[in-house]
Coordinates of N, CA and C in Angstrom, one line a residue:
X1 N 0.8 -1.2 0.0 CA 0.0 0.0 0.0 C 0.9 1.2 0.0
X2 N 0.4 2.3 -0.4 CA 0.9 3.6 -1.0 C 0.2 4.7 0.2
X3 N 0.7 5.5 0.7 CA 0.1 6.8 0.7 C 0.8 8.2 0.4
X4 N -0.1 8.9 -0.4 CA 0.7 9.8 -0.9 C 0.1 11.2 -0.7
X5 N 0.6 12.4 0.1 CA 0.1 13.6 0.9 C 0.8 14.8 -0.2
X6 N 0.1 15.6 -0.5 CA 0.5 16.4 -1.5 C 0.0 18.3 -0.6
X7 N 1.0 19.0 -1.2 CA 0.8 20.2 -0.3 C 1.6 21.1 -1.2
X8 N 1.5 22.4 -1.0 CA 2.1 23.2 -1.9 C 1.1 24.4 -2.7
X9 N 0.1 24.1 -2.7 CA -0.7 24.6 -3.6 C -1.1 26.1 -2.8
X10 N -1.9 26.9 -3.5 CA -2.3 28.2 -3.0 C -2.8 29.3 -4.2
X11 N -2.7 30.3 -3.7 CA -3.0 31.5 -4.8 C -1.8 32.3 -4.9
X12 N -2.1 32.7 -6.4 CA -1.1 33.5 -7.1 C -1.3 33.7 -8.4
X13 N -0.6 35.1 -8.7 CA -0.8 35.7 -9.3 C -0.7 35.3 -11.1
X14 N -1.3 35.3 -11.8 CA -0.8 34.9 -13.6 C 1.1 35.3 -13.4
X15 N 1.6 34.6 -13.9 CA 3.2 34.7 -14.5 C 4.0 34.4 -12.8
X16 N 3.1 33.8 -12.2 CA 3.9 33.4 -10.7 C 4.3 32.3 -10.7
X17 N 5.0 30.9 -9.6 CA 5.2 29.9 -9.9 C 4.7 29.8 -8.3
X18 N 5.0 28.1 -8.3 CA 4.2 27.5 -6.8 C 5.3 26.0 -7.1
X19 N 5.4 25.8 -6.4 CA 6.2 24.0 -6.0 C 5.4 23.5 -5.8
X20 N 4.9 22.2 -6.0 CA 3.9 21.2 -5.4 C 4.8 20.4 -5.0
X21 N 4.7 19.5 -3.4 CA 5.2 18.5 -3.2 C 4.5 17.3 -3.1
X22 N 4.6 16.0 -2.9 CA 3.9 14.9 -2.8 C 4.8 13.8 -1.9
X23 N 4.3 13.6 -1.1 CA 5.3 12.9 -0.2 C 4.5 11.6 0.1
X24 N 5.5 10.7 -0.7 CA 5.0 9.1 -0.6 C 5.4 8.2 1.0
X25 N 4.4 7.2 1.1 CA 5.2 6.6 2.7 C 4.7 5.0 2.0
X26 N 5.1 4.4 2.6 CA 4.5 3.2 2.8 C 5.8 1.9 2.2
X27 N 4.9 0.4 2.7 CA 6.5 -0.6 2.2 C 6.9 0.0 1.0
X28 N 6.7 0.1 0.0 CA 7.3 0.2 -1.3 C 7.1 1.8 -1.9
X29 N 8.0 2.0 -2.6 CA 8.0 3.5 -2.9 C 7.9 3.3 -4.6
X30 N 6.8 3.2 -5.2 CA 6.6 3.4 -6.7 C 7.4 4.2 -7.4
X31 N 8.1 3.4 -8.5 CA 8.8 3.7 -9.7 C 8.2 5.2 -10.3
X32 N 6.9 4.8 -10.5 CA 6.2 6.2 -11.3 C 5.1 6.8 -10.6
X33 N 5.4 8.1 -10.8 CA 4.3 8.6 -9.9 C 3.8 9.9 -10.9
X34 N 2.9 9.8 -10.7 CA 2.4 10.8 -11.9 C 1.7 12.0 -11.0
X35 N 1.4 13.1 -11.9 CA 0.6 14.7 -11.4 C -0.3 14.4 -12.2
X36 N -1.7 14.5 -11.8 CA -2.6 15.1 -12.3 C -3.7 16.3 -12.1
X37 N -4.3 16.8 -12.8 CA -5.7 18.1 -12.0 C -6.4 17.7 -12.5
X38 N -7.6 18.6 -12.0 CA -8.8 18.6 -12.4 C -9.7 20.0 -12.6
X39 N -9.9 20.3 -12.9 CA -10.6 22.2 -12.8 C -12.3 21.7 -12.4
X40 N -12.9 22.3 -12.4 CA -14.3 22.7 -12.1 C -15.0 22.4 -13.7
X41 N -15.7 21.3 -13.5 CA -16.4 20.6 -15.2 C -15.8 20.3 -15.6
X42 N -14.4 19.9 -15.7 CA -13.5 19.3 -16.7 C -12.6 17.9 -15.9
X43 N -12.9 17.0 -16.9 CA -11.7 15.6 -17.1 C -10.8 16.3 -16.2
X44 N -10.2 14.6 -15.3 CA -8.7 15.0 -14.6 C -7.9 14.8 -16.0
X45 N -6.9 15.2 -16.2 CA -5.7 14.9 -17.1 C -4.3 15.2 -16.4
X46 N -3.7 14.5 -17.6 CA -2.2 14.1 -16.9 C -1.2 16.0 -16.8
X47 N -0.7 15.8 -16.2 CA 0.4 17.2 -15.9 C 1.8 16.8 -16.4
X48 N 2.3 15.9 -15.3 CA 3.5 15.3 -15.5 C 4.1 13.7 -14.5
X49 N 4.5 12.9 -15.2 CA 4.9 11.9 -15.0 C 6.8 11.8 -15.0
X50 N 7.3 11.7 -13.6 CA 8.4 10.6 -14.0 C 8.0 9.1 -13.9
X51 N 9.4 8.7 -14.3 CA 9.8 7.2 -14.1 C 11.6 6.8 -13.7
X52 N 11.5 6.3 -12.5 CA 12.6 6.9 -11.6 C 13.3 8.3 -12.1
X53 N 14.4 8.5 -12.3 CA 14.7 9.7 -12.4 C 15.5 9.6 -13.3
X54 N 15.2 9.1 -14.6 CA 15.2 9.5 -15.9 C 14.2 9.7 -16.7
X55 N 13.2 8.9 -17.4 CA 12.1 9.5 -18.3 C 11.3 10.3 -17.4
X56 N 10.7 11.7 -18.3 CA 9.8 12.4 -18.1 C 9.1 12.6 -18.9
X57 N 7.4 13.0 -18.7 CA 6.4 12.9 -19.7 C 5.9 14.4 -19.2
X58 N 5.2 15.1 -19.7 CA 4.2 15.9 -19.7 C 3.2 16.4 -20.4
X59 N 1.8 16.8 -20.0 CA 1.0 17.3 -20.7 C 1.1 18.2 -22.1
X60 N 0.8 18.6 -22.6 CA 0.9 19.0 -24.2 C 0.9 20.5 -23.8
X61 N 0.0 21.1 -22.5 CA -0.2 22.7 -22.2 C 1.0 23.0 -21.0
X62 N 1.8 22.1 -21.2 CA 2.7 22.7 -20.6 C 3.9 23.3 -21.0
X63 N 4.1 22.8 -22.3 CA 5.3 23.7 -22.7 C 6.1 24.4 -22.1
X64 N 7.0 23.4 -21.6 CA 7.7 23.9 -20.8 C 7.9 24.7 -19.4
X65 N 7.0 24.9 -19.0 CA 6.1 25.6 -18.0 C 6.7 25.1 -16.3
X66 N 6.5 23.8 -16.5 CA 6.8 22.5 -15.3 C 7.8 21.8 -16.1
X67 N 8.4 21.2 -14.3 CA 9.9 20.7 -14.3 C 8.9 19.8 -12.9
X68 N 9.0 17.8 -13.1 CA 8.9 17.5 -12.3 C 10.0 16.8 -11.9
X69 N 10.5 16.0 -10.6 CA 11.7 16.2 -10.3 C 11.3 15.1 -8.5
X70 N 12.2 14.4 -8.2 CA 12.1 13.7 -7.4 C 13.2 13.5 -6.6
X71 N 12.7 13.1 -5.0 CA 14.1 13.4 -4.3 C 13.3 12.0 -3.4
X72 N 14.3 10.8 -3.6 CA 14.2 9.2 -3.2 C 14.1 9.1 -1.8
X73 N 15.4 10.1 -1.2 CA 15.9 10.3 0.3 C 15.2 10.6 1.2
X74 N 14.3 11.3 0.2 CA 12.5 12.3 1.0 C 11.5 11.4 0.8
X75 N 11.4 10.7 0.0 CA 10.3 10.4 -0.7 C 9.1 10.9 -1.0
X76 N 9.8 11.7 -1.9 CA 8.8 13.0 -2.2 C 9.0 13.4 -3.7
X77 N 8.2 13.5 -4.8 CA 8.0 14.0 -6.0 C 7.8 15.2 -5.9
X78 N 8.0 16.4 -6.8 CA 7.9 17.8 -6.6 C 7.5 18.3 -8.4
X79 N 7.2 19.2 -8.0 CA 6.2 19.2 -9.5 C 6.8 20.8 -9.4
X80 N 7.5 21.6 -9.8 CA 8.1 23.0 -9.9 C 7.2 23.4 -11.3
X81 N 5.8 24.5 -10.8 CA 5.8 25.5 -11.9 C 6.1 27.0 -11.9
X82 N 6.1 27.3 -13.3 CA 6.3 28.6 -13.6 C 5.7 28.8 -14.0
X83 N 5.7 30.3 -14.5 CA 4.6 30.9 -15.8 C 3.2 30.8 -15.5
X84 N 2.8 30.8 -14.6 CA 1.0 30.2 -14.5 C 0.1 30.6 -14.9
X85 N -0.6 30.0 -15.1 CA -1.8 30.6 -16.1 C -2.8 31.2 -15.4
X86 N -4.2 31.7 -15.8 CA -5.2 31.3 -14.8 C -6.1 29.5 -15.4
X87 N -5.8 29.7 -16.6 CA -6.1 28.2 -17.0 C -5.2 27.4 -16.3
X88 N -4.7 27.0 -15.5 CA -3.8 26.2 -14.7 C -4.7 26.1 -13.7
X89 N -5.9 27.0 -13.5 CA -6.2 26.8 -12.1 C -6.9 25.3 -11.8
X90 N -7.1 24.9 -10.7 CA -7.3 23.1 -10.9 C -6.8 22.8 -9.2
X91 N -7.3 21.8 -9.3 CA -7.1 20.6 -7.9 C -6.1 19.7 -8.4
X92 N -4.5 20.1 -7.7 CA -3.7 18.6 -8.3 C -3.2 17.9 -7.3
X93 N -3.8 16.9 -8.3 CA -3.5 15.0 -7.7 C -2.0 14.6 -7.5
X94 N -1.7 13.4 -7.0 CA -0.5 12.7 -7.0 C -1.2 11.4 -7.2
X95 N -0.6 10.7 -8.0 CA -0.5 9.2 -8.4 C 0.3 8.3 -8.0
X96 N -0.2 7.1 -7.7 CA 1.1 6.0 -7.9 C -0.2 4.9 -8.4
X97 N 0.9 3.8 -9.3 CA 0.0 2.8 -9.4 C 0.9 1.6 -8.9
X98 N 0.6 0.6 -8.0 CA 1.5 0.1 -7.5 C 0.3 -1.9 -7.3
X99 N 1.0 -2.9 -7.9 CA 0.5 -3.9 -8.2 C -0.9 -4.1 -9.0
X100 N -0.9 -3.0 -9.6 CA -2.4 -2.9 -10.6 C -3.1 -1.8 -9.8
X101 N -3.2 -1.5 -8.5 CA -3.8 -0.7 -7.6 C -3.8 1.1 -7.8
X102 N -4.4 1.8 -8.0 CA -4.4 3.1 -8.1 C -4.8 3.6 -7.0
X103 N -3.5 4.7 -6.5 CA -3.3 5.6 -4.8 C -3.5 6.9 -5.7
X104 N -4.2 7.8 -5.1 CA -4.3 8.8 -4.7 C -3.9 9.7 -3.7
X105 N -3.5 11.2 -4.0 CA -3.0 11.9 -2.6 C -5.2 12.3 -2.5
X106 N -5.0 13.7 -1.8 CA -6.5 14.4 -1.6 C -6.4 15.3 -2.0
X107 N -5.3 16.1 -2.8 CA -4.9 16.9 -4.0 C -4.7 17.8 -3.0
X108 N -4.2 19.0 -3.8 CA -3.8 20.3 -3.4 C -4.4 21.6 -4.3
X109 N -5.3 22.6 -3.6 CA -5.9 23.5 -4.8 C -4.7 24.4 -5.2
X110 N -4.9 24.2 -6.5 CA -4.0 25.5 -7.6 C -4.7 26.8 -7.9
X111 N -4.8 28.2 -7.4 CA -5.5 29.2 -8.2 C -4.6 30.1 -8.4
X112 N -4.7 30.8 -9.7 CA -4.1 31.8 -10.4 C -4.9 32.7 -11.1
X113 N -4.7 33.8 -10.4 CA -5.7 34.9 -10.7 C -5.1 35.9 -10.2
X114 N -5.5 37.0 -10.8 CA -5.2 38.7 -10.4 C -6.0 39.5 -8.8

């Protein structure tokens, strides 16, 4: 079993950045852990995925925006953005899938506005 506690989130301004952290515990510490959000009426979708600490994936609207990034010793994924939108704004998730099983954190709110 997985548990994964995610914090970081808050308000701020268009063109600000925010760190998201996600801090995994449990026997096993999953290979991949993915970011996802959700906004208000809309599909969760993916943000950004490692896979230990080489492959990285991300969402298509991020262009470059996010840097995700992982520290083993903490057991903690970190999700570094910049540039923010107000379209960024959203509830983000932390993922692990670990023996077929899907963990969840209880997300963290993201708002970007003036």
């Amino acid at each position: 079993q997985v548990q994964l506690v995610e914090s970081g989130g808050g308000l701020v301004q268009p063109g600000g950045s925010l760190r998201l952290s996600c801090v995994l515990s449990g026997s096993i510490i999953p290979n991949t852990i993915t970011w996802y959000r959700q906004a208000p009426g809309k599909e969760r979708e993916l943000v950004a995925r490692i896979i230990g600490y080489g492959q990285r994936d991300y969402g298509d609207f991020v262009k470059g925006r996010f840097t995700i990034s992982r520290n083993n010793a903490k057991s903690t994924v970190y999700l570094q953005m910049n540039s923010l939108k107000p379209e960024d704004t959203a509830v983000y998730y932390c993922n692990a899938v670990l023996a077929g099983n899907n963990y969840w954190g209880q997300g963290t709110q993201v708002t970007v506005s003036s």
